[in-house]
Coordinates of C-alpha atoms and ligand atoms in Angstrom, one line a residue:
X1 CA -113.9 5.2 43.1
X2 CA -113.9 5.2 39.7
X3 CA -114.4 1.4 38.7
X4 CA -111.5 1.0 37.1
X5 CA -110.1 1.2 40.8
X6 CA -112.1 -1.2 41.5
X7 CA -110.9 -3.3 39.3
X8 CA -109.3 -6.9 40.3
X9 CA -107.2 -10.0 38.7
X10 CA -108.5 -13.4 39.1
X11 CA -105.1 -16.0 39.1
X12 CA -106.0 -19.8 38.4
X13 CA -102.6 -20.8 40.4
X14 CA -100.7 -24.0 40.4
X15 CA -99.0 -23.6 37.3
X16 CA -95.5 -24.3 36.9
X17 CA -94.6 -21.0 34.4
X18 CA -92.5 -22.4 30.9
X19 CA -91.8 -20.8 28.0
X20 CA -89.6 -17.2 26.8
X21 CA -90.8 -13.7 28.3
X22 CA -89.4 -11.0 26.8
X23 CA -88.8 -7.3 28.9
X24 CA -90.1 -4.1 28.2
X25 CA -87.8 -0.6 28.5
X26 CA -87.4 0.5 32.0
X27 CA -90.4 2.5 33.4
X28 CA -87.5 4.6 36.2
X29 CA -86.0 5.1 33.7
X30 CA -88.2 6.4 30.9
X31 CA -89.7 9.2 33.4
X32 CA -87.1 11.2 34.0
X33 CA -85.8 10.8 30.2
X34 CA -89.5 11.5 29.0
X35 CA -88.6 14.7 32.1
X36 CA -85.8 15.5 29.1
X37 CA -87.6 16.5 26.5
X38 CA -88.4 19.5 28.0
X39 CA -84.5 20.6 27.6
X40 CA -84.3 19.7 24.1
X41 CA -83.9 22.4 21.5
X42 CA -84.9 20.4 18.9
X43 CA -86.8 16.6 18.2
X44 CA -86.2 14.2 21.4
X45 CA -87.5 10.5 20.7
X46 CA -87.1 8.1 22.7
X47 CA -88.0 4.7 21.7
X48 CA -88.7 1.4 23.9
X49 CA -90.8 3.5 26.1
X50 CA -92.9 1.3 28.6
X51 CA -97.2 1.3 27.4
X52 CA -97.4 1.9 31.4
X53 CA -100.2 4.4 32.9
X54 CA -97.1 6.2 35.1
X55 CA -95.4 7.2 31.4
X56 CA -98.6 7.9 30.3
X57 CA -99.4 10.2 32.9
X58 CA -95.9 12.1 32.0
X59 CA -97.0 12.0 28.6
X60 CA -99.8 14.0 29.7
X61 CA -98.0 16.2 31.7
X62 CA -95.1 16.8 29.3
X63 CA -98.1 18.3 27.4
X64 CA -99.5 20.8 30.1
X65 CA -96.3 22.3 29.8
X66 CA -96.1 22.6 26.1
X67 CA -94.6 20.4 24.5
X68 CA -95.8 18.5 21.1
X69 CA -95.5 15.5 22.1
X70 CA -96.5 12.0 20.6
X71 CA -96.5 8.2 21.4
X72 CA -96.8 5.1 19.5
X73 CA -95.3 2.0 19.4
X74 CA -93.0 2.6 21.9
X75 CA -91.8 5.1 20.2
X76 CA -92.2 9.0 22.1
X77 CA -91.7 11.8 20.0
X78 CA -91.2 15.6 21.4
X79 CA -90.1 18.9 21.1
X80 CA -90.6 22.5 22.2
X81 CA -90.9 24.7 23.5
X82 CA -92.4 24.1 27.1
X83 CA -95.1 27.1 27.7
X84 CA -95.9 26.4 30.8
X85 CA -94.7 26.2 34.1
X86 CA -97.1 24.8 36.0
X87 CA -97.0 21.2 37.1
X88 CA -99.9 21.3 38.5
X89 CA -101.4 19.2 41.5
X90 CA -103.7 17.2 40.5
X91 CA -101.5 15.2 38.4
X92 CA -97.9 16.1 40.7
X93 CA -100.0 13.9 43.3
X94 CA -100.5 11.5 40.8
X95 CA -97.2 10.8 40.3
X96 CA -94.6 10.8 42.4
X97 CA -92.1 11.1 39.4
X98 CA -93.5 14.3 38.8
X99 CA -91.4 16.4 40.2
X100 CA -89.1 15.2 37.7
X101 CA -89.6 18.5 35.6
X102 CA -88.7 20.6 37.9
X103 CA -85.0 20.6 37.3
X104 CA -85.5 21.1 33.2
X105 CA -88.5 23.8 33.7
X106 CA -85.8 25.4 35.7
X107 CA -82.5 25.3 33.9
X108 CA -84.4 25.6 29.8
X109 CA -86.3 28.4 31.2
X110 CA -85.6 29.9 34.4
X111 CA -88.5 29.1 36.4
X112 CA -91.0 26.4 37.5
X113 CA -94.1 26.0 39.4
X114 CA -94.2 22.1 40.7
X115 CA -96.8 20.6 43.9
X116 CA -95.6 19.1 46.3
X117 CA -96.0 15.7 46.1
X118 CA -97.8 15.0 49.1
X119 CA -98.7 11.5 51.1
X120 CA -97.2 8.0 49.7
X121 CA -98.5 5.0 50.4
X122 CA -94.5 3.7 50.6
X123 CA -93.8 7.0 52.9
X124 CA -93.4 9.6 53.7
X125 CA -91.0 10.8 51.0
X126 CA -90.0 14.3 51.4
X127 CA -88.5 16.2 48.1
X128 CA -86.1 18.1 50.4
X129 CA -83.0 17.2 48.1
X130 CA -84.5 18.2 45.0
X131 CA -85.1 21.6 46.3
X132 CA -81.4 21.3 48.1
X133 CA -79.7 21.0 44.5
X134 CA -82.2 23.2 42.8
X135 CA -80.2 26.1 45.8
X136 CA -77.1 24.7 45.8
X137 CA -76.8 25.7 41.8
X138 CA -78.4 28.9 42.7
X139 CA -82.1 29.1 42.4
X140 CA -84.3 30.7 44.3
X141 CA -86.8 28.9 46.3
X142 CA -90.4 29.5 47.9
X143 CA -93.1 26.8 49.3
X144 CA -96.2 28.2 48.9
X145 CA -100.1 27.0 49.2
X146 CA -98.8 23.4 48.2
X147 CA -96.7 24.1 45.5
X148 CA -92.6 24.6 45.0
X149 CA -91.7 28.7 43.0
X150 CA -88.9 28.1 42.1
X151 CA -86.7 30.9 39.7
X152 CA -83.2 31.6 38.2
X153 CA -83.8 34.4 35.9
X154 CA -80.2 34.6 34.8
X155 CA -79.9 31.0 34.4
X156 CA -78.9 28.4 37.0
X157 CA -74.9 28.1 37.6
X158 CA -72.8 25.1 38.0
X159 CA -71.6 24.3 41.7
X160 CA -70.4 20.8 44.2
X161 CA -73.6 19.2 45.6
X162 CA -73.3 16.8 48.7
X163 CA -76.0 14.8 48.9
X164 CA -76.1 13.3 52.9
X165 CA -77.7 10.2 51.2
X166 CA -78.7 8.2 47.8
X167 CA -81.8 9.1 46.2
X168 CA -82.5 8.5 42.8
X169 CA -84.5 11.1 41.9
X170 CA -82.6 14.2 43.7
X171 CA -79.7 12.9 41.9
X172 CA -82.1 12.7 37.8
X173 CA -82.8 16.0 39.0
X174 CA -79.7 18.1 39.7
X175 CA -77.7 15.9 36.8
X176 CA -80.4 17.5 34.4
X177 CA -80.4 20.9 35.8
X178 CA -76.3 20.7 36.3
X179 CA -76.2 19.6 32.5
X180 CA -77.1 23.8 30.9
X181 CA -76.2 25.0 34.4
X182 CA -73.1 27.4 33.4
X183 CA -69.9 26.3 34.4
X184 CA -68.6 22.5 36.6
X185 CA -70.8 21.3 38.5
X186 CA -69.7 18.0 40.8
X187 CA -72.5 15.7 42.7
X188 CA -71.3 13.5 44.9
X189 CA -73.1 10.8 46.7
X190 CA -74.6 10.2 43.3
X191 CA -77.6 7.3 42.6
X192 CA -75.8 4.8 40.4
X193 CA -78.4 2.9 39.5
X194 CA -78.6 1.8 35.7
X195 CA -81.4 4.2 35.2
X196 CA -79.0 7.1 36.3
X197 CA -76.6 6.1 33.2
X198 CA -78.6 5.6 31.0
X199 CA -80.2 9.5 31.5
X200 CA -76.7 11.1 31.9
X201 CA -76.2 8.6 27.9
X202 CA -79.0 10.6 26.6
X203 CA -78.6 13.7 28.3
X204 CA -74.9 14.0 26.3
X205 CA -76.6 12.4 22.8
X206 CA -78.0 15.2 23.0
X207 CA -74.7 18.0 23.8
X208 CA -74.7 17.4 27.4
X209 CA -71.5 16.7 28.8
X210 CA -71.1 14.2 31.8
X211 CA -68.8 12.3 33.1
X212 CA -68.5 9.7 36.3
X213 CA -72.0 8.0 35.2
X214 CA -72.1 4.3 37.0
X215 CA -70.6 6.2 39.6
X216 CA -70.6 7.6 43.0
X217 CA -69.3 11.2 41.6
X218 CA -70.9 13.1 38.1
X219 CA -69.2 15.5 36.7
X220 CA -71.1 18.0 34.9
X221 CA -69.4 20.4 32.3
X222 CA -72.7 23.1 31.8
X223 CA -73.6 24.0 28.1
X224 CA -76.0 27.0 26.8
X225 CA -78.3 24.0 24.9
X226 CA -79.6 20.4 24.2
X227 CA -80.2 19.4 20.9
X228 CA -81.8 16.3 18.7
X229 CA -81.5 13.1 19.9
X230 CA -82.5 9.6 20.0
X231 CA -82.3 7.3 22.9
X232 CA -83.3 3.6 23.1
X233 CA -84.9 3.4 27.4
X234 CA -82.7 1.0 28.7
X235 CA -84.4 -2.9 30.0
X236 CA -86.6 -3.1 32.8
X237 CA -84.3 -4.8 35.7
X238 CA -87.0 -4.7 37.7
X239 CA -90.0 -5.9 35.1
X240 CA -87.4 -8.7 35.0
X241 CA -86.3 -9.9 38.8
X242 CA -90.6 -9.3 39.0
X243 CA -90.2 -12.6 36.3
X244 CA -87.3 -14.3 37.5
X245 CA -89.3 -14.4 40.9
X246 CA -92.7 -16.0 39.1
X247 CA -90.3 -18.5 37.4
X248 CA -89.2 -19.7 41.5
X249 CA -92.4 -20.0 42.8
X250 CA -94.2 -21.8 40.8
X251 CA -91.2 -24.3 39.9
X252 CA -90.9 -23.4 36.1
X253 CA -88.5 -22.8 33.6
X254 CA -87.8 -19.5 32.0
X255 CA -86.0 -17.6 29.9
X256 CA -86.1 -14.2 30.6
X257 CA -84.9 -11.5 27.5
X258 CA -83.7 -8.3 26.5
X259 CA -82.5 -8.1 29.9
X260 CA -78.6 -6.6 30.3
X261 CA -77.6 -9.6 32.7
X262 CA -75.0 -7.5 35.1
X263 CA -77.8 -4.7 36.3
X264 CA -78.9 -8.3 38.0
X265 CA -76.4 -9.4 40.0
X266 CA -77.3 -9.1 43.2
X267 CA -80.6 -10.8 42.5
X268 CA -78.6 -13.8 40.5
X269 CA -77.0 -14.3 43.4
X270 CA -79.0 -14.4 45.6
X271 CA -81.1 -17.1 43.5
X272 CA -78.6 -18.9 43.3
X273 CA -77.9 -18.8 46.3
X274 CA -81.8 -20.3 47.5
X275 CA -81.1 -23.0 45.2
X276 CA -82.5 -22.3 42.4
X277 CA -80.9 -22.9 38.3
X278 CA -79.5 -19.3 36.7
X279 CA -78.0 -19.6 33.3
X280 CA -77.0 -16.2 32.3
X281 CA -76.6 -14.6 28.4
X282 CA -75.3 -11.9 26.4
X283 CA -79.2 -10.8 26.9
X284 CA -81.8 -13.2 28.7
X285 CA -81.6 -15.7 31.2
X286 CA -83.1 -18.3 31.5
X287 CA -84.4 -19.5 35.2
X288 CA -85.2 -24.0 36.4
X289 CA -87.1 -24.4 39.6
X290 CA -88.0 -28.2 40.8
X291 CA -89.4 -27.6 43.4
X292 CA -88.6 -25.6 46.7
X293 CA -86.0 -23.3 47.6
X294 CA -83.4 -22.2 50.4
X295 CA -84.8 -18.7 52.6
X296 CA -81.8 -16.2 52.0
X297 CA -82.1 -12.7 54.4
X298 CA -81.7 -9.9 52.3
X299 CA -81.1 -6.0 53.0
X300 CA -82.2 -3.6 50.1
X301 CA -79.7 -0.8 49.8
X302 CA -78.9 1.5 46.7
X303 CA -77.6 0.2 43.2
X304 CA -76.0 -2.4 43.1
X305 CA -77.4 -3.3 46.5
X306 CA -81.0 -5.5 47.1
X307 CA -83.3 -3.3 44.8
X308 CA -86.4 -1.8 47.5
X309 CA -88.3 -2.4 44.0
X310 CA -88.0 -6.0 44.1
X311 CA -88.0 -6.5 48.1
X312 CA -91.9 -7.4 48.0
X313 CA -91.9 -9.9 45.3
X314 CA -88.9 -11.6 47.3
X315 CA -91.2 -11.6 50.4
X316 CA -93.5 -12.9 48.6
X317 CA -90.7 -16.3 47.2
X318 CA -89.9 -16.4 51.0
X319 CA -93.3 -16.9 52.1
X320 CA -92.8 -20.4 50.2
X321 CA -88.9 -21.2 51.2
X322 CA -87.6 -23.9 53.2
X323 CA -86.4 -22.7 56.2
X324 CA -86.5 -18.5 58.4
X325 CA -85.2 -15.6 56.0
X326 CA -84.9 -11.8 57.4
X327 CA -85.6 -9.3 55.1
X328 CA -84.7 -5.4 56.2
X329 CA -86.1 -2.8 54.0
X330 CA -83.7 0.0 54.5
X331 CA -84.5 2.9 52.0
X332 CA -88.8 3.3 52.3
X333 CA -90.0 3.5 55.7
X334 CA -93.2 1.2 56.1
X335 CA -92.9 -0.5 53.2
X336 CA -94.5 -4.2 54.3
X337 CA -98.4 -3.5 53.3
X338 CA -97.7 -7.0 50.9
X339 CA -97.1 -8.4 54.2
X340 CA -101.2 -8.4 55.7
X341 CA -101.7 -10.3 52.1
X342 CA -99.3 -13.1 52.3
X343 CA -100.4 -13.6 55.6
X344 CA -104.4 -13.2 54.5
X345 CA -103.1 -16.2 52.3
X346 CA -101.5 -18.4 54.9
X347 CA -97.8 -17.2 54.9
X348 CA -96.5 -16.5 58.4
X349 CA -94.0 -13.4 58.7
X350 CA -93.5 -10.8 61.1
X351 CA -92.3 -7.4 60.9
X352 CA -90.5 -5.8 63.7
X353 CA -89.5 -2.1 62.7
X354 CA -88.2 -2.6 59.3
X355 CA -87.3 -6.0 59.6
X356 CA -89.5 -9.4 58.1
X357 CA -89.0 -12.4 59.8
X358 CA -90.6 -14.8 57.0
X359 CA -91.2 -18.3 58.3
X360 CA -91.3 -20.5 54.7
X361 CA -94.3 -23.0 54.3
X362 CA -94.6 -25.6 51.3
X363 CA -97.9 -23.9 50.2
X364 CA -100.2 -20.7 50.4
X365 CA -103.7 -20.6 50.2
X366 CA -106.3 -18.8 48.0
X367 CA -107.6 -15.5 49.3
X368 CA -108.9 -11.9 47.9
X369 CA -106.4 -10.0 48.8
X370 CA -106.3 -6.1 48.4
X371 CA -102.9 -4.4 46.1
X372 CA -101.7 -1.0 48.3
X373 CA -98.9 -0.1 45.8
X374 CA -97.1 -1.0 42.4
X375 CA -94.8 -3.6 43.9
X376 CA -97.0 -4.5 46.8
X377 CA -100.0 -5.4 43.9
X378 CA -97.4 -7.3 41.9
X379 CA -96.0 -9.4 44.9
X380 CA -99.2 -10.4 45.4
X381 CA -100.2 -11.9 41.9
X382 CA -96.8 -14.3 42.2
X383 CA -98.1 -15.6 44.9
X384 CA -101.9 -15.8 43.4
X385 CA -99.4 -17.9 40.3
X386 CA -97.9 -20.6 43.1
X387 CA -101.0 -21.0 44.4
X388 CA -103.6 -23.9 43.5
X389 CA -106.8 -22.6 43.4
X390 CA -108.4 -19.1 42.8
X391 CA -106.4 -15.5 44.6
X392 CA -108.5 -13.0 43.4
X393 CA -106.1 -9.3 43.9
X394 CA -107.9 -5.8 43.6
X395 CA -107.6 -2.8 43.0
X396 CA -104.9 -4.1 40.5
X397 CA -104.7 -1.3 38.8
X398 CA -101.1 -0.6 40.7
X399 CA -99.9 -3.1 38.1
X400 CA -100.7 -0.6 35.2
X401 CA -98.4 1.7 36.1
X402 CA -95.6 -0.2 35.6
X403 CA -96.2 -3.8 34.5
X404 CA -96.6 -3.2 30.6
X405 CA -98.9 -5.9 29.5
X406 CA -98.4 -7.9 32.2
X407 CA -101.5 -10.9 31.7
X408 CA -100.7 -11.3 27.9
X409 CA -96.9 -11.5 28.5
X410 CA -97.3 -14.3 32.1
X411 CA -100.2 -15.7 29.8
X412 CA -98.3 -16.8 27.0
X413 CA -96.0 -18.9 29.7
X414 CA -99.1 -20.6 30.5
X415 CA -100.4 -19.0 33.8
X416 CA -103.8 -18.0 34.2
X417 CA -104.6 -14.8 34.8
X418 CA -108.3 -12.9 34.1
X419 CA -109.0 -9.2 34.3
X420 CA -112.0 -8.7 36.4
X421 CA -113.8 -5.2 35.7
X422 CA -115.8 -4.6 39.2
X423 CA -118.7 -1.9 39.4
Ligands
UD1_1 C1 -86.7 5.6 42.2 C2 -87.7 5.0 41.9 C3 -88.3 4.1 42.8 C4 -87.3 3.5 43.2 C5 -87.0 4.7 44.9 C6 -85.2 3.7 46.1 C7 -88.1 6.5 40.4 C8 -89.6 6.9 39.2 N1 -88.4 5.8 40.9 O1 -87.4 6.1 43.6 O2 -88.9 2.8 42.7 O3 -88.0 2.6 45.0 O4 -86.2 5.2 43.4 O5 -84.6 3.1 45.0 O6 -87.1 5.9 39.6 N2 -85.6 10.9 50.4 C9 -85.9 12.0 51.0 N3 -85.8 13.2 50.4 C10 -85.9 13.6 48.7 C11 -85.6 12.1 48.0 C12 -86.3 11.5 48.9 O7 -85.7 12.1 52.0 O8 -85.5 14.6 48.6 C13 -85.5 9.6 50.7 C14 -86.7 8.6 50.6 O9 -87.6 9.3 51.1 C15 -86.5 7.7 50.4 C16 -84.9 7.9 50.2 O10 -84.5 9.3 50.1 O11 -86.3 7.5 51.9 C17 -84.6 7.6 49.0 O12 -85.9 7.7 48.2 P1 -85.7 7.6 46.2 O13 -83.8 7.0 45.9 O14 -85.0 9.5 46.1 O15 -85.9 7.3 45.7 P2 -87.5 7.8 44.6 O16 -86.5 8.5 43.0 O17 -87.8 8.8 44.2

């Protein structure tokens, strides 16, 4: 294990956060948007791209495919053609979203060889829906040596794709592939996440003909090619939601800026029910907390439901609520890895299958804890911020995958965080 993997964060907690905090572009929008660069006959420029381990990895993958790509000050410019159709195991295994190159390569070049992502800490996360969507569009797909080998030498053909359940990534792959298929496609039971709308908007700016984004049915009239465009990445609603809960848990007051408030409607409803003050502006929200808040139950659901990517943070928040809350995770199995770590900090949580029962306490205790995935790790940071004393979170490399400048942003609002380089 390299020293970077051992980096930790020391948190001097118990300080209410106050001030303004600015939200970056969304990781989960940026990753598919970057992949569309493979389909662009011209130059695709993305702005407000968050500087994260995951976006850098996607940029590395696109460079590996042969794109001429540069990233500076939140701006990515890329142009083709791609010369290498292989997405190798060593890159794909580091980031599951690498599977998003499958649709673009197949649509634009008629072939793709993409490693299967392999195991993942938050469940098995298969890619069968992605593969079936490509087959529906006329590709032949073989699985051999751990690779998806897909071919459509005469191009893809539009078709109706009906997903048995909602998948964000499979919707994105299908939409990108169908954008350059011949004829019209329909994607039924499509994901409705804001990141899907953002991707459709960018593809349309490149010349695609997509309608229905934000609803459960997408209609895509295939076009022969996509060309030069500039697109700004939508705000990160998960990062915003994390800061909102940080303010509540520390009993502080934060104005979270550069957001699209209606993307967080469900979180605002839940926060108001807990008694936390939520004051919404046109592109910001002011969160104010005073003392303890009430327990609330939530169940994760595809958008517009409560996001699974905010479940770990909300679990941490409920550890300090008044009363008992029940949190059900319906999207991923095995997404409660933060629970044993929160219990080490004195939380009272029991997990039964996909439901966690949390009996709120008036305080947690500092302890050394370990991050196991991106959202779990930030939930431990939130718990540390709300706990008097020094909490050390190890393996925080997960944090760098999804939170740009976290220590700087929180530090400017009064948090005391220190990164520890361990050898
Ligand atoms: C995306 C997000 C991730 C978020 C998740 C759910 C990105 C880069 N990541 O992940 O942060 O937690 O949406 O909101 O945008 N599934 C299958 N077969 C498939 C595809 C998915 O069974 O072919 C299952 C998954 O295992 C999971 C469920 O479908 O149980 C939903 O996953 P999906 O929406 O596809 O998540 P991702 O796109 O991987």
